[in-house]
């Protein structure tokens, strides 16, 4: 082996294969390795003309094919398979070499692996990669963590293969040390879940309350995609809704079982938010909505429960209602991103990552699943004020929400009256109203906690902790 490859990719399922091709198409020599060598040879046979590949069969051959310091990218399933591959390759590496994990790993696993390999002088670079198979091939959004040193060596290559934002800048940034990249990717996916849920609710309301057909709703989404909601998910929603099932001639969306699946990254976003004490209620509702949809037996047993069935509006009212739904969708989307960025900021504080929220929003403008025109404005908000307490504190977003809120409330009134579930819209509005409330019932919660458990409370008019002697004369004592 000639030590000529600038990067090696092991794990050549669709994501690994496409990333390897992307590196090669961008002029890098790419060493290839896979557990079953047939896949490696198939890649070279099918795509060898796209660039310089070095096919290898053993771990030793693979490592020897790489120039130093070695850049070795692993694209295998998260969890045990990743640990197995690390254990296979780490003994063959030297100080200064890099292992890049481009899978959807849990950031705590990434922290552990980074710590373990650091002792050996190896840089472990947990890297979020978003954009699906198409993005991996033509330009994903890339969220690397790991050491600054590793980014200095790897960054230029990632910048080359990444998607480019509309202003031409590469959709990659060094998110921060150890698990920062995988944390950012996790929250990206949580926001992805929320975006998809909100779009789903908009679709259901347009169908059941406005009375539009899937094809008509596809047209509405196409129109929305020319405005402030311009995004990949809105664009593909129109595609999915206008697709007709060849076998039955019915709208495709009517022949697919309404049970959503999940691999787990949205769930992690919520679990970690609970640990960090960050209210990501919109993302949580999106995860729960997927879970609820999957309880087929429970849903079947509950179908006879009493409640209204939606009666579609007349044609003249339907168009006005669709405009209101656009407002509700946009306002709820701002809230989901607000919650997601809050979680990134809390994670950054907790783990000392110093994540630049403006840079994160900038690299989500191209390549990834949540790419959207409005991320440009989120970036502008954080660039103008890096310490922005919340996206809702940005004047432009606050004004937009203020302008949307009457319609947002009306849409929820209609949804409630007609029995159409809209947990994402509703959670987003509740979050907004809770944040702006003068007083919350948390004061009562504190009173109850003090009553049954002597958990104490703080007063509005004096410093200190207090307890009321509920079982006695109800006098107050300082705790
Ligand atoms: C991406 C996607 C990608 C994948 C997730 C979500 O950014 O390219 O988020 O990572 O689609 O695995 O899948 P689930 O919906 O199955 O959780």
mmCIF file of C-alpha atoms and ligand atoms in Angstrom, residues 15 104 129-133 141 143 185 188-190 192-193 196 261-267 290 367-370, ligand 1:
data_model
loop_
_atom_site.group_PDB
_atom_site.id
_atom_site.type_symbol
_atom_site.label_atom_id
_atom_site.label_comp_id
_atom_site.label_asym_id
_atom_site.label_seq_id
_atom_site.Cartn_x
_atom_site.Cartn_y
_atom_site.Cartn_z
ATOM 1 C CA UNK A 15 -24.363 6.718 3.503
ATOM 2 C CA UNK A 104 -26.012 9.296 14.345
ATOM 3 C CA UNK A 129 -23.992 14.465 8.872
ATOM 4 C CA UNK A 130 -27.389 15.505 7.589
ATOM 5 C CA UNK A 131 -29.004 15.309 4.203
ATOM 6 C CA UNK A 132 -29.790 11.654 3.707
ATOM 7 C CA UNK A 133 -28.233 9.660 0.911
ATOM 8 C CA UNK A 141 -24.544 19.709 6.165
ATOM 9 C CA UNK A 143 -21.478 19.081 12.200
ATOM 10 C CA UNK A 185 -26.988 16.844 15.101
ATOM 11 C CA UNK A 188 -31.182 19.145 14.451
ATOM 12 C CA UNK A 189 -33.148 15.911 14.324
ATOM 13 C CA UNK A 190 -35.401 16.992 17.191
ATOM 14 C CA UNK A 192 -36.725 17.959 12.165
ATOM 15 C CA UNK A 193 -39.334 15.933 14.078
ATOM 16 C CA UNK A 196 -42.540 17.424 10.283
ATOM 17 C CA UNK A 261 -41.666 5.207 13.034
ATOM 18 C CA UNK A 262 -38.502 6.623 14.533
ATOM 19 C CA UNK A 263 -34.917 5.600 14.944
ATOM 20 C CA UNK A 264 -34.436 7.537 18.152
ATOM 21 C CA UNK A 265 -32.653 10.837 17.668
ATOM 22 C CA UNK A 266 -35.826 12.880 18.317
ATOM 23 C CA UNK A 267 -36.422 10.894 21.479
ATOM 24 C CA UNK A 290 -45.280 9.483 16.482
ATOM 25 C CA UNK A 367 -27.739 20.252 2.638
ATOM 26 C CA UNK A 368 -29.631 19.184 5.742
ATOM 27 C CA UNK A 369 -33.209 18.055 6.197
ATOM 28 C CA UNK A 370 -34.303 21.219 8.029
HETATM 29 C C1 LIG B 1 -30.706 13.689 8.410
HETATM 30 C C2 LIG B 1 -31.804 12.836 8.978
HETATM 31 C C3 LIG B 1 -31.303 11.462 9.204
HETATM 32 C C4 LIG B 1 -32.424 10.467 9.417
HETATM 33 C C5 LIG B 1 -32.773 10.306 10.870
HETATM 34 C C6 LIG B 1 -34.200 10.469 11.263
HETATM 35 O O1 LIG B 1 -30.427 14.693 9.045
HETATM 36 O O2 LIG B 1 -30.189 13.351 7.351
HETATM 37 O O3 LIG B 1 -32.235 13.363 10.198
HETATM 38 O O4 LIG B 1 -30.360 11.498 10.225
HETATM 39 O O5 LIG B 1 -33.477 10.660 8.581
HETATM 40 O O6 LIG B 1 -32.298 9.030 11.155
HETATM 41 O O7 LIG B 1 -34.835 9.279 11.211
HETATM 42 P P1 LIG B 1 -36.059 8.829 12.126
HETATM 43 O O8 LIG B 1 -37.226 9.618 11.658
HETATM 44 O O9 LIG B 1 -36.165 7.376 11.775
HETATM 45 O O10 LIG B 1 -35.711 9.023 13.547
#
